[in-house]
């Protein structure tokens, strides 16, 4: 026991309050993160008051016509006692969670933070209920008043503190007048709720920080995005599900109806994944200790596979997360791109329930992350393992389920038709010249002769130097297979599985084309077939354990299709700098580009921000993010006159061996069109590729037979005829591209040129049909 005379305690806790609140509130400076907090507060107050009918729970986001003011209006009504709790920062009692299970409020910081940090002049909270008005807020353009609540006054200098006024409609009209609207211009359901309840609460922000110093075009776009941002924000989801939320600018709705959480179409092949119960013991990946937790029947992970890549659209990207709940509230979100940085993780979202996540494990200021602890590390580690198991299943389902023999025969037809297409593209030479070409006629098409059997394996290259890889990550290796035919080396389209031989047991082959360094050190490796009859050349390999990486790149706006280098330097535990290391690199947004193991990025065809992840170790947190800006301008490197290769989705693209495995192809599936020919990272890097998706919605409609809707074989007449039609479409597109090159033409001119291309290529159909007939005679048509 401590003797009390040994010390004298300070009477107060000394703290720089403004600096502390600056740190606490920094997240809520933007409308995207601040506005969800305000509408969530409205929802919480409806439930505190026991407003049971959803039609009465109306919330209206109001934007002034001049784009300077933002408001959130509900009809719950705040009274003076509510304001007393609201004024306290970091309050443990103001949320009154015991009133309803639908209350998500934490410590009362989110909405107030946005009111201070989100606007530059002032913000107010006005409540009207039982004929009394209360109005408090913040003065943000005075340094001395920052974070201090003020009580507003009337023009007659009366404090608006339980101020009586029975004319409820007139009170509301005065408060919303600065937005250029009146009660009559609110949505009809909102008006009905107000007339029934005769109460309201309005949060009003003046001079929005987000809209300051941006041009009118950008400001308009930000306003148009508000509904989408709310519908995709994790902190707004329960509000939108339990209330009617409207967004209007002036007297017009920005979104034509109340906001909704978009239903995500489940993956057709994997509609339901079994609920994964949370174990009572979890391993902490840092210490290796087993963490015991109390679990109940609801604790566990539910994974939902979707039929589309959520990371491909702004409106759905925020839903590509694991939402983490305790026994009653959403307490955090984990990005699936962080947990499982593969393309296929974009097709899922998940819900994790752990009742043991009490307040001590939560970041109370944001309710978006969990604090670092043995429990949260163990929980994250377990979740990653379960997610990767499901993602592996999705990768299998997304790949083609055709027999190897059938696919080979379909590919043979595709190659023959492509040869025929090249002849049509060589006609009308005066129209086929690329800008800048000095030739008087088009260069001849070079056709790749593919091998059929494996005679030689080349690992990396026969004269390659030592390959350096970061320990604990999956790094793609370059493997090529050839058929040796009369002195010619014919490349193979696909390779069989191989075994790896290593002089030292420090590396493993973790998939067909990737290795993982298990221990630090140097060795020599080679590959061999299962029967050990064919072996590759040997190469030197060094596995290096890193504690960090240094990333250097030019901060600029990248053109679509441009090659861009990210220089990555490894830092060992001893502080030594290591160059020329291969890493596990990935990109969150599938259509934004590709990145290889050395850090060479090729931009896609979308304007926006590409999120690159560079993994340098086996720990859950051993990666860094790089954000690259891609602009509207495009670059066209396609100088060759060769037509692209035409391949089936799921095939491995040649020449991309140093890309991660899931970036070497496009998976077949209903979320993609039948012809995929719009991405520069397939078209601008020899050999250029156009993909045919045999599992698109269109292809499935053509191929489905019987009540069970099974798909006819790829070698069947039905599919071959479909393939012919798709190749004719590709031919017309290629001819059109030759005619217009990069010139700008009108939509009508495009249609005219396309019609001309169709006329010039009409004979192709007859000749291609003869090819199909000839191939069909070589094998029995099999419709099943």
XYZ file of C-alpha atoms in Angstrom:
784
model
C 0.000 0.000 0.000
C 1.323 3.448 -0.956
C 1.859 5.879 1.902
C -0.243 9.010 1.065
C 2.343 11.350 2.525
C 4.893 10.232 -0.131
C 3.352 12.434 -2.809
C 0.985 15.287 -3.541
C -1.301 14.927 -6.574
C -2.026 17.755 -9.019
C -5.536 19.111 -8.700
C -6.103 19.079 -12.465
C -4.993 17.116 -15.509
C -2.855 19.428 -17.598
C -3.509 19.198 -21.304
C -3.409 21.367 -24.405
C -7.117 20.962 -25.133
C -7.139 22.557 -28.590
C -4.188 20.494 -29.793
C -5.758 17.321 -28.378
C -9.087 18.015 -30.076
C -7.263 18.807 -33.339
C -5.845 15.286 -33.268
C -9.167 13.754 -32.233
C -11.185 15.499 -34.942
C -8.768 15.385 -37.892
C -10.599 12.557 -39.655
C -13.832 14.531 -39.973
C -12.703 17.472 -42.109
C -14.305 16.170 -45.312
C -17.970 15.910 -46.206
C -17.398 12.269 -47.183
C -16.486 11.278 -43.613
C -18.265 14.009 -41.659
C -21.745 13.939 -43.183
C -22.373 10.243 -42.318
C -21.765 11.168 -38.670
C -24.495 13.817 -38.775
C -27.143 11.608 -40.359
C -26.180 8.820 -37.949
C -26.791 11.238 -35.064
C -30.259 11.931 -36.465
C -31.001 8.224 -36.669
C -29.732 7.625 -33.116
C -31.978 10.364 -31.714
C -35.060 8.952 -33.434
C -34.371 5.641 -31.702
C -33.652 7.292 -28.324
C -37.105 8.859 -28.541
C -38.698 5.535 -29.529
C -39.956 6.713 -32.941
C -41.110 3.281 -34.070
C -42.615 3.983 -37.502
C -39.919 4.163 -40.183
C -42.018 6.588 -42.257
C -41.656 9.088 -39.388
C -37.847 8.709 -39.388
C -37.123 11.188 -42.173
C -33.714 12.849 -42.668
C -33.047 15.537 -45.288
C -29.561 16.619 -46.355
C -29.892 20.169 -47.696
C -27.376 22.036 -49.881
C -27.863 25.705 -50.561
C -28.274 26.719 -54.196
C -25.134 28.871 -54.009
C -23.111 25.797 -52.819
C -21.844 27.452 -49.629
C -23.994 25.807 -46.947
C -24.865 22.275 -45.878
C -27.563 21.138 -43.476
C -28.971 17.940 -41.995
C -32.624 18.151 -40.991
C -34.576 15.554 -39.021
C -37.875 15.680 -37.149
C -36.905 14.019 -33.879
C -36.416 17.308 -32.035
C -33.643 18.075 -29.546
C -34.467 19.618 -26.164
C -32.264 21.434 -23.659
C -31.228 18.263 -21.785
C -30.001 16.790 -25.090
C -27.833 19.875 -25.635
C -26.301 19.569 -22.180
C -24.931 16.134 -23.072
C -24.039 17.215 -26.593
C -21.726 20.014 -25.370
C -19.306 17.579 -23.696
C -16.444 16.219 -25.789
C -15.516 12.556 -25.194
C -18.664 11.960 -23.181
C -19.186 8.394 -21.950
C -22.879 8.892 -21.218
C -24.282 11.282 -23.838
C -24.832 8.481 -26.373
C -27.469 6.795 -24.146
C -26.958 3.456 -25.892
C -29.260 1.717 -23.460
C -32.257 3.348 -25.184
C -32.035 1.180 -28.332
C -29.882 -1.493 -29.967
C -29.793 0.655 -33.134
C -27.833 3.463 -31.461
C -24.285 3.571 -32.842
C -23.001 6.741 -31.149
C -19.607 6.514 -29.485
C -18.360 9.440 -27.411
C -20.105 12.316 -29.152
C -17.111 13.469 -31.175
C -17.864 12.689 -34.843
C -20.656 15.115 -35.620
C -19.193 17.961 -33.537
C -15.771 17.394 -35.143
C -17.284 17.900 -38.583
C -19.096 21.019 -37.384
C -15.739 22.494 -36.318
C -13.297 21.098 -38.879
C -15.617 20.812 -41.882
C -16.606 24.470 -42.228
C -14.678 27.692 -42.036
C -17.086 30.216 -40.511
C -19.678 28.821 -38.115
C -21.959 25.888 -37.513
C -25.124 25.530 -35.496
C -27.391 22.892 -33.985
C -30.994 24.019 -33.654
C -33.558 21.887 -31.834
C -37.304 22.506 -31.602
C -39.691 20.355 -29.565
C -42.663 20.987 -27.286
C -42.857 24.597 -28.514
C -39.314 25.472 -27.343
C -36.208 26.380 -29.372
C -32.584 25.750 -28.445
C -29.666 26.727 -30.649
C -25.989 26.191 -29.973
C -22.905 25.740 -32.123
C -19.347 26.781 -32.927
C -17.636 29.927 -34.233
C -14.823 28.591 -36.428
C -13.258 31.763 -37.787
C -12.151 32.868 -34.312
C -9.018 31.177 -32.975
C -9.990 31.950 -29.370
C -13.361 30.229 -29.725
C -12.252 27.024 -31.454
C -14.092 23.965 -30.026
C -15.981 26.117 -27.499
C -19.749 25.811 -27.758
C -21.752 29.018 -28.005
C -25.440 29.714 -27.431
C -26.906 31.833 -30.204
C -29.111 34.884 -29.671
C -32.103 36.362 -31.435
C -31.990 39.778 -33.101
C -33.391 41.108 -29.826
C -30.403 39.688 -27.930
C -32.437 36.912 -26.321
C -30.539 33.679 -25.732
C -32.053 30.850 -27.758
C -32.232 28.681 -24.693
C -35.639 27.046 -24.194
C -37.090 30.032 -26.050
C -40.842 29.588 -26.487
C -42.539 29.802 -29.896
C -45.673 27.832 -30.734
C -45.594 28.534 -34.493
C -43.596 25.399 -35.383
C -43.833 25.865 -39.152
C -42.615 29.455 -38.973
C -39.677 28.420 -36.754
C -38.615 25.800 -39.318
C -38.974 28.208 -42.257
C -36.675 30.758 -40.562
C -34.008 28.115 -39.997
C -34.017 26.718 -43.547
C -34.429 30.082 -45.269
C -30.616 30.480 -45.778
C -30.760 27.380 -47.998
C -33.204 29.153 -50.318
C -36.120 26.864 -49.494
C -39.203 26.723 -47.305
C -41.224 23.919 -45.680
C -43.311 23.489 -48.862
C -40.240 22.519 -50.892
C -39.197 19.585 -48.703
C -39.922 15.986 -49.837
C -43.577 15.106 -49.234
C -42.760 12.331 -46.725
C -40.530 14.717 -44.763
C -43.307 17.292 -44.638
C -45.771 14.690 -43.357
C -43.357 13.630 -40.614
C -42.900 17.249 -39.512
C -46.646 17.968 -39.464
C -47.183 14.849 -37.371
C -44.356 15.412 -34.889
C -44.216 19.247 -34.824
C -40.513 19.087 -33.961
C -37.183 19.218 -35.765
C -33.397 19.296 -35.398
C -31.191 21.099 -37.911
C -27.406 21.009 -38.120
C -26.208 23.916 -40.277
C -22.653 24.397 -41.593
C -21.603 27.669 -43.248
C -18.756 27.963 -45.794
C -17.803 24.325 -46.362
C -14.085 23.551 -46.333
C -14.470 20.885 -49.060
C -15.955 23.380 -51.488
C -13.494 26.194 -50.872
C -10.912 27.000 -53.538
C -12.238 24.514 -56.097
C -13.766 25.483 -59.436
C -17.497 25.223 -60.067
C -17.183 22.027 -62.130
C -15.397 20.203 -59.292
C -17.831 21.590 -56.727
C -20.823 20.378 -58.763
C -19.262 16.940 -59.107
C -18.628 16.718 -55.347
C -22.274 17.590 -54.690
C -23.519 15.024 -57.220
C -21.371 12.400 -55.479
C -22.879 13.001 -52.016
C -25.679 10.397 -52.425
C -23.222 7.791 -53.740
C -20.728 8.568 -50.979
C -23.412 8.140 -48.316
C -24.799 4.941 -49.821
C -21.330 3.378 -49.876
C -20.094 4.626 -46.480
C -19.986 2.020 -43.723
C -20.987 4.551 -41.042
C -24.161 5.462 -42.966
C -25.430 1.972 -43.827
C -27.612 1.379 -40.743
C -29.072 4.897 -41.008
C -30.072 4.344 -44.639
C -31.563 0.945 -43.787
C -33.649 2.211 -40.853
C -34.585 5.745 -41.986
C -35.591 7.592 -45.146
C -32.670 9.809 -46.171
C -33.018 12.480 -48.872
C -30.441 14.757 -50.499
C -31.575 18.002 -52.110
C -29.872 21.109 -53.467
C -32.123 24.104 -53.253
C -35.616 22.823 -54.029
C -34.467 19.918 -56.262
C -33.458 16.405 -55.232
C -29.875 15.448 -56.085
C -30.915 11.764 -55.990
C -34.435 11.057 -57.288
C -35.583 9.022 -54.269
C -34.579 8.254 -50.708
C -31.128 6.734 -50.433
C -30.771 2.970 -50.429
C -28.065 0.451 -49.655
C -27.685 -1.209 -53.051
C -28.368 -4.933 -53.044
C -25.276 -6.743 -54.264
C -25.962 -9.563 -56.697
C -24.530 -12.773 -55.208
C -21.992 -14.795 -57.162
C -24.058 -17.275 -59.138
C -21.619 -20.167 -58.620
C -21.148 -19.499 -54.884
C -24.261 -17.906 -53.469
C -23.861 -19.009 -49.855
C -20.740 -19.593 -47.784
C -21.136 -21.364 -44.482
C -20.919 -19.201 -41.371
C -17.478 -19.584 -39.767
C -17.747 -19.660 -35.942
C -15.081 -17.801 -34.003
C -12.817 -20.170 -32.021
C -12.375 -19.665 -28.289
C -8.587 -19.538 -28.822
C -6.754 -17.478 -31.426
C -3.042 -17.149 -32.161
C -1.328 -13.778 -31.804
C 0.932 -13.702 -34.910
C 3.461 -11.414 -33.185
C 4.086 -13.410 -29.997
C 2.829 -16.828 -31.075
C 0.746 -17.046 -27.879
C -2.791 -18.433 -27.871
C -5.332 -15.797 -26.826
C -8.414 -17.085 -25.009
C -11.668 -15.239 -25.588
C -15.254 -15.694 -24.484
C -17.446 -16.395 -27.517
C -21.159 -16.836 -28.029
C -23.225 -18.349 -30.836
C -23.257 -15.139 -32.891
C -19.481 -14.693 -32.905
C -17.890 -15.525 -36.243
C -17.263 -14.542 -39.840
C -19.826 -14.411 -42.629
C -18.397 -13.937 -46.134
C -20.575 -12.767 -49.016
C -19.300 -13.390 -52.591
C -20.614 -10.922 -55.203
C -21.046 -11.160 -58.943
C -19.009 -8.007 -59.570
C -15.704 -6.538 -58.496
C -16.629 -3.977 -55.833
C -13.341 -2.120 -56.219
C -14.137 -1.214 -59.838
C -16.698 1.486 -58.988
C -16.561 4.499 -56.662
C -20.042 3.746 -55.333
C -19.230 0.185 -54.207
C -15.545 0.397 -53.315
C -16.253 1.332 -49.689
C -18.303 -1.870 -49.275
C -15.303 -4.077 -50.086
C -14.568 -4.396 -46.368
C -14.976 -6.631 -43.363
C -17.388 -4.827 -41.056
C -16.606 -5.643 -37.454
C -19.341 -5.721 -34.815
C -19.392 -6.403 -31.110
C -22.619 -7.527 -29.467
C -24.525 -4.445 -30.662
C -22.519 -1.917 -32.675
C -20.329 -1.525 -35.724
C -16.917 -0.839 -34.179
C -14.455 -0.943 -37.101
C -13.858 -1.763 -40.764
C -10.989 -3.690 -42.313
C -10.244 -3.111 -45.981
C -10.282 -6.392 -47.900
C -7.570 -5.012 -50.136
C -5.402 -4.726 -46.993
C -6.265 -8.177 -45.700
C -6.058 -10.079 -48.994
C -4.415 -7.994 -51.758
C -5.590 -10.059 -54.739
C -8.005 -9.284 -57.554
C -10.498 -11.864 -56.314
C -10.830 -10.237 -52.882
C -12.629 -7.435 -54.733
C -15.565 -9.818 -55.260
C -16.450 -10.196 -51.569
C -17.583 -8.337 -48.488
C -17.882 -9.764 -45.001
C -19.222 -9.309 -41.487
C -17.216 -10.287 -38.410
C -18.882 -10.451 -34.997
C -16.771 -10.605 -31.829
C -18.588 -9.732 -28.600
C -15.247 -9.542 -26.756
C -14.434 -6.261 -28.559
C -15.326 -3.972 -25.698
C -14.452 -0.264 -25.601
C -10.823 -0.887 -24.596
C -10.179 -2.435 -28.039
C -11.887 0.322 -30.043
C -10.570 3.588 -31.412
C -13.340 5.651 -29.879
C -12.540 8.773 -31.901
C -13.287 7.256 -35.310
C -15.000 3.867 -34.753
C -13.230 2.803 -37.963
C -10.197 0.926 -36.601
C -9.273 -1.271 -33.645
C -6.373 -0.493 -31.329
C -3.314 -2.737 -31.557
C -3.551 -5.523 -28.953
C -3.055 -9.269 -28.675
C -6.782 -9.874 -29.261
C -7.147 -7.580 -32.290
C -3.960 -8.966 -33.904
C -5.131 -12.537 -33.363
C -8.595 -11.724 -34.678
C -7.172 -10.104 -37.811
C -4.764 -13.013 -38.383
C -7.587 -15.575 -38.140
C -9.793 -13.517 -40.466
C -7.041 -13.294 -43.110
C -6.584 -17.090 -43.070
C -10.319 -17.716 -43.516
C -10.619 -15.080 -46.257
C -7.737 -16.604 -48.231
C -9.388 -20.026 -48.084
C -12.588 -18.623 -49.582
C -10.701 -16.524 -52.151
C -8.934 -19.679 -53.379
C -12.358 -21.253 -53.962
C -13.548 -18.168 -55.821
C -10.449 -18.220 -58.026
C -11.254 -21.798 -58.984
C -14.877 -20.964 -59.708
C -13.912 -17.909 -61.749
C -11.526 -19.938 -63.904
C -12.780 -21.957 -66.841
C -14.245 -25.348 -65.999
C -13.889 -26.608 -69.568
C -12.018 -29.827 -70.280
C -8.431 -29.307 -71.444
C -9.131 -31.190 -74.683
C -12.219 -29.133 -75.526
C -10.466 -25.862 -74.808
C -7.470 -26.801 -76.935
C -9.774 -27.521 -79.885
C -11.609 -24.223 -79.382
C -8.257 -22.411 -79.185
C -7.183 -24.068 -82.439
C -10.305 -22.704 -84.130
C -9.570 -19.285 -82.665
C -6.007 -19.308 -84.037
C -7.191 -20.340 -87.528
C -9.854 -17.631 -87.589
C -7.298 -15.060 -86.412
C -5.021 -15.968 -89.340
C -7.944 -15.346 -91.664
C -8.670 -12.005 -89.968
C -5.115 -10.829 -90.662
C -5.651 -11.304 -94.398
C -8.673 -9.031 -94.340
C -6.767 -6.423 -92.412
C -4.052 -6.445 -95.070
C -6.520 -5.322 -97.733
C -7.168 -1.648 -98.612
C -3.579 -0.731 -97.807
C -4.079 2.987 -98.351
C -6.368 3.023 -95.305
C -4.186 0.817 -93.138
C -1.198 3.069 -92.532
C -0.439 4.151 -88.995
C 0.308 7.858 -88.446
C 4.028 8.426 -89.007
C 4.562 5.249 -91.051
C 6.750 5.808 -94.130
C 5.819 2.437 -95.644
C 3.536 2.481 -98.652
C 1.783 -0.661 -97.546
C 0.962 -2.455 -94.349
C 3.500 -4.755 -92.728
C 2.646 -8.454 -92.975
C 0.952 -10.105 -90.019
C 3.247 -12.302 -87.894
C 1.468 -15.419 -86.660
C 2.747 -17.229 -83.590
C 3.185 -20.963 -84.094
C 2.263 -22.601 -80.812
C 3.804 -25.798 -79.513
C 1.751 -28.790 -78.404
C 4.185 -30.757 -76.214
C 6.735 -29.776 -73.580
C 10.353 -30.441 -74.577
C 12.204 -27.622 -72.782
C 11.724 -25.523 -69.640
C 13.450 -22.150 -69.282
C 13.483 -20.630 -65.776
C 13.969 -16.849 -65.795
C 16.580 -16.867 -68.603
C 19.583 -19.060 -69.251
C 21.974 -16.147 -68.688
C 20.038 -14.501 -65.816
C 21.883 -13.104 -62.810
C 20.928 -13.916 -59.240
C 17.215 -13.531 -58.433
C 16.606 -11.677 -55.146
C 13.260 -12.069 -53.375
C 11.862 -10.668 -50.137
C 11.357 -13.298 -47.450
C 7.797 -14.359 -46.697
C 6.062 -13.047 -49.842
C 4.806 -14.707 -53.010
C 6.928 -13.565 -55.960
C 6.162 -14.503 -59.584
C 8.932 -16.283 -61.472
C 9.387 -16.360 -65.233
C 8.778 -19.845 -66.623
C 8.587 -20.610 -70.338
C 7.952 -23.927 -72.028
C 8.828 -24.894 -75.606
C 8.322 -27.656 -78.117
C 11.501 -28.375 -80.104
C 10.467 -28.976 -83.701
C 13.034 -29.295 -86.520
C 15.327 -26.744 -84.929
C 12.483 -24.372 -84.018
C 11.410 -23.539 -80.451
C 7.616 -23.279 -80.385
C 6.205 -21.631 -77.212
C 3.431 -23.357 -75.273
C 0.217 -21.542 -74.391
C -0.075 -23.334 -71.050
C 2.303 -25.285 -68.860
C 1.850 -28.332 -66.612
C 2.546 -28.173 -62.869
C 6.229 -28.382 -61.909
C 8.283 -29.398 -58.882
C 11.059 -27.181 -57.528
C 14.543 -28.403 -56.620
C 16.601 -26.307 -54.206
C 20.102 -26.966 -52.950
C 19.154 -25.342 -49.620
C 15.717 -25.758 -48.070
C 14.867 -22.050 -48.017
C 12.294 -21.646 -50.800
C 9.046 -23.251 -51.911
C 6.913 -23.230 -55.069
C 3.577 -21.959 -53.720
C 1.631 -22.136 -56.979
C 2.298 -22.883 -60.618
C 4.277 -19.700 -61.202
C 5.226 -18.181 -57.839
C 7.801 -18.891 -55.155
C 7.986 -17.976 -51.494
C 11.243 -17.510 -49.603
C 10.835 -19.323 -46.301
C 14.296 -18.635 -44.823
C 17.019 -16.069 -45.441
C 20.000 -17.272 -47.460
C 21.301 -18.198 -50.903
C 20.678 -21.285 -53.010
C 20.356 -22.602 -56.550
C 17.007 -23.757 -57.881
C 15.537 -25.393 -60.954
C 12.187 -26.839 -61.998
C 11.264 -30.275 -63.290
C 8.184 -32.141 -64.488
C 6.407 -34.625 -62.223
C 8.152 -37.560 -63.890
C 11.509 -35.720 -63.632
C 12.179 -36.308 -67.338
C 12.408 -32.610 -68.242
C 14.379 -30.156 -66.122
C 14.952 -26.435 -66.414
C 18.213 -24.561 -66.179
C 19.515 -23.690 -62.698
C 19.509 -20.129 -61.368
C 20.907 -18.522 -58.228
C 18.367 -17.284 -55.680
C 18.801 -15.088 -52.610
C 16.079 -14.751 -49.971
C 16.394 -11.513 -47.972
C 14.561 -10.691 -44.756
C 13.484 -7.045 -44.711
C 12.227 -4.853 -41.902
C 11.111 -2.012 -44.172
C 11.248 -0.619 -47.719
C 12.021 2.775 -49.211
C 9.841 3.836 -52.132
C 10.825 6.490 -54.683
C 8.752 7.649 -57.645
C 7.885 10.799 -59.569
C 4.764 12.487 -58.223
C 2.954 13.324 -61.447
C -0.266 12.767 -63.376
C 0.158 9.510 -65.297
C -1.302 9.072 -68.769
C -3.599 6.143 -69.500
C -1.501 3.328 -70.958
C 1.781 4.821 -69.708
C 4.589 2.719 -68.220
C 5.636 4.163 -64.859
C 8.482 3.032 -62.596
C 8.292 2.756 -58.812
C 11.780 2.302 -57.379
C 11.664 -0.018 -54.354
C 14.689 -0.432 -52.078
C 14.695 -3.032 -49.320
C 15.987 -2.252 -45.825
C 17.307 -5.196 -43.830
C 17.132 -5.604 -40.065
C 20.748 -4.409 -39.937
C 19.804 -1.219 -41.818
C 21.491 -2.285 -45.071
C 19.919 -1.003 -48.318
C 19.200 -3.698 -50.928
C 18.296 -2.998 -54.569
C 16.929 -5.147 -57.407
C 14.677 -7.203 -55.125
C 11.475 -8.763 -56.449
C 8.365 -8.100 -54.365
C 4.758 -9.169 -54.144
C 3.065 -6.182 -55.768
C -0.659 -5.790 -56.321
C -3.270 -3.203 -57.244
C -6.653 -2.764 -55.552
C -8.636 -1.482 -58.536
C -8.660 -4.107 -61.266
C -9.195 -1.744 -64.183
C -6.684 0.889 -63.086
C -3.569 -0.933 -64.251
C -1.030 -3.712 -63.706
C 2.234 -3.822 -61.761
C 5.050 -6.345 -62.057
C 7.401 -7.729 -59.425
C 10.011 -5.003 -60.087
C 7.621 -2.080 -59.597
C 6.865 -1.290 -63.262
C 3.277 -0.015 -63.395
C 1.171 0.176 -66.580
C -1.804 2.508 -66.254
C -5.276 1.360 -67.269
C -8.054 3.180 -69.077
C -9.688 4.842 -66.080
C -9.094 8.282 -64.662
C -8.611 8.327 -60.913
C -6.399 7.014 -58.120
C -4.702 3.616 -58.370
C -3.832 1.983 -55.035
C -0.607 -0.037 -55.233
C 0.360 -2.417 -52.413
C 3.951 -3.568 -52.003
C 4.342 -6.489 -49.617
C 7.838 -6.964 -48.203
C 7.323 -9.468 -45.358
C 5.092 -12.205 -44.019
C 3.498 -10.156 -41.233
C -0.105 -8.975 -41.627
C 1.099 -5.350 -41.620
C 4.265 -5.816 -43.718
C 3.186 -3.822 -46.760
C 3.113 -0.224 -47.929
C 0.629 1.624 -50.110
C 1.388 3.932 -53.028
C -1.346 6.114 -54.537
C -0.842 6.957 -58.222
C -2.873 9.603 -60.056
C -4.093 8.677 -63.547
C -5.403 11.505 -65.725
C -7.631 11.755 -68.803
C -4.805 11.869 -71.343
C -4.048 8.618 -73.160
C -0.838 7.273 -74.632
C -0.804 4.921 -77.589
C 2.306 2.783 -77.936
C 0.795 0.461 -80.486
C 3.204 0.993 -83.412
C 3.004 -2.525 -84.801
C 0.615 -3.421 -87.592
C 0.087 -6.898 -86.136
C -3.413 -7.716 -84.984
C -3.636 -8.710 -81.311
C -3.633 -12.280 -80.112
C -7.155 -13.495 -79.413
C -7.301 -15.587 -76.246
C -9.917 -17.038 -73.946
C -10.360 -15.523 -70.505
C -8.518 -17.636 -67.982
C -5.630 -18.372 -70.360
C -2.232 -17.107 -69.222
C -0.984 -14.199 -71.325
C 2.470 -14.736 -72.862
C 5.141 -12.158 -72.101
C 3.701 -11.226 -68.700
C 5.531 -13.808 -66.616
C 6.902 -11.224 -64.166
C 3.391 -10.020 -63.295
C 1.592 -11.573 -60.309
C -0.345 -14.673 -61.339
C -3.779 -13.136 -60.914
C -2.739 -10.248 -63.205
C -1.670 -12.441 -66.132
C -5.176 -13.089 -67.337
C -8.762 -11.905 -67.056
C -11.010 -14.433 -65.314
C -14.061 -15.653 -67.173
C -17.332 -14.640 -65.572
C -20.631 -12.836 -65.854
C -19.224 -9.545 -64.577
C -17.255 -9.030 -67.823
C -18.426 -8.561 -71.470
C -17.838 -11.192 -74.139
C -15.156 -9.180 -75.973
C -12.608 -7.394 -73.779
C -10.454 -5.071 -75.875
C -10.307 -1.765 -74.027
C -7.330 -2.057 -71.689
C -3.952 -0.594 -72.748
C -1.999 -2.922 -70.497
C -3.189 -5.762 -72.761
C -3.045 -3.883 -76.080
C 0.067 -1.720 -75.776
C 2.531 -4.357 -74.576
C 3.601 -6.913 -77.191
C 2.033 -9.286 -77.769
C -1.226 -7.339 -77.682
C -4.272 -9.374 -76.593
C -8.021 -9.288 -77.083
C -9.933 -11.572 -74.726
C -13.051 -13.641 -75.380
C -15.100 -14.412 -72.281
C -16.803 -17.782 -72.786
C -18.688 -17.338 -69.497
C -20.168 -13.874 -70.111
C -23.915 -13.411 -69.652
C -24.290 -13.341 -73.432
C -22.181 -16.487 -73.917
C -24.061 -18.358 -71.202
C -27.401 -17.520 -72.829
C -26.123 -18.971 -76.106
C -24.576 -22.066 -74.515
C -27.217 -23.032 -71.926
C -29.215 -26.167 -72.651
C -31.873 -28.116 -70.742
C -33.671 -27.298 -67.520
C -30.412 -27.516 -65.586
C -28.922 -24.866 -67.919
C -25.711 -26.780 -68.453
C -23.242 -25.253 -70.903
C -22.492 -26.877 -74.247
C -18.875 -27.787 -74.840
C -16.437 -25.247 -76.280
C -15.781 -27.657 -79.159
C -19.496 -27.875 -80.050
C -21.029 -26.418 -83.206
C -23.106 -24.014 -81.089
C -20.066 -22.489 -79.427
C -17.925 -22.505 -82.578
C -20.594 -20.568 -84.490
C -20.846 -18.116 -81.590
C -17.070 -17.749 -81.675
C -17.178 -16.972 -85.392
C -19.694 -14.148 -84.841
C -17.582 -12.671 -82.033
C -14.456 -12.778 -84.206
C -16.361 -10.950 -86.952
C -17.161 -8.230 -84.379
C -13.479 -8.016 -83.479
C -12.508 -7.793 -87.156
C -14.891 -4.860 -87.693
C -13.469 -3.070 -84.661
C -9.893 -3.559 -85.856
C -10.712 -2.303 -89.349
C -12.455 0.701 -87.840
C -9.387 1.443 -85.720
C -7.184 1.312 -88.837
C -9.465 3.739 -90.639
C -9.764 6.375 -87.927
C -6.443 5.824 -86.090
C -6.388 8.463 -83.311
C -8.427 11.071 -85.191
C -11.559 12.513 -83.631
C -14.758 11.746 -85.506
C -18.440 12.169 -84.696
C -20.748 9.390 -83.578
C -22.474 9.361 -86.995
C -19.110 9.134 -88.751
C -18.165 6.229 -86.478
C -21.345 4.356 -87.458
C -20.663 5.041 -91.126
C -17.074 3.745 -90.899
C -18.264 0.695 -88.964
C -20.834 -0.081 -91.655
C -18.128 0.264 -94.294
C -15.894 -2.144 -92.359
C -18.743 -4.654 -92.186
C -19.292 -4.486 -95.951
C -15.596 -4.883 -96.734
C -15.315 -7.880 -94.377
C -18.518 -9.714 -95.306
C -16.659 -12.477 -97.162
C -14.897 -13.302 -93.895
C -18.023 -15.053 -92.593
C -18.099 -17.565 -95.475
C -14.388 -18.321 -95.278
C -14.478 -18.615 -91.476
C -17.461 -20.958 -91.738
C -15.410 -23.224 -94.013
C -12.671 -23.304 -91.373
C -15.227 -24.258 -88.700
C -16.705 -26.987 -90.932
C -13.263 -28.428 -91.566
C -12.406 -28.454 -87.877
C -15.749 -29.954 -86.926
C -15.071 -32.909 -89.237
C -11.912 -33.669 -87.264
C -13.847 -34.342 -84.082
C -17.367 -35.482 -83.308
C -19.726 -32.664 -82.348
C -20.556 -33.120 -78.677
C -23.560 -31.215 -77.273
C -23.824 -31.777 -73.523
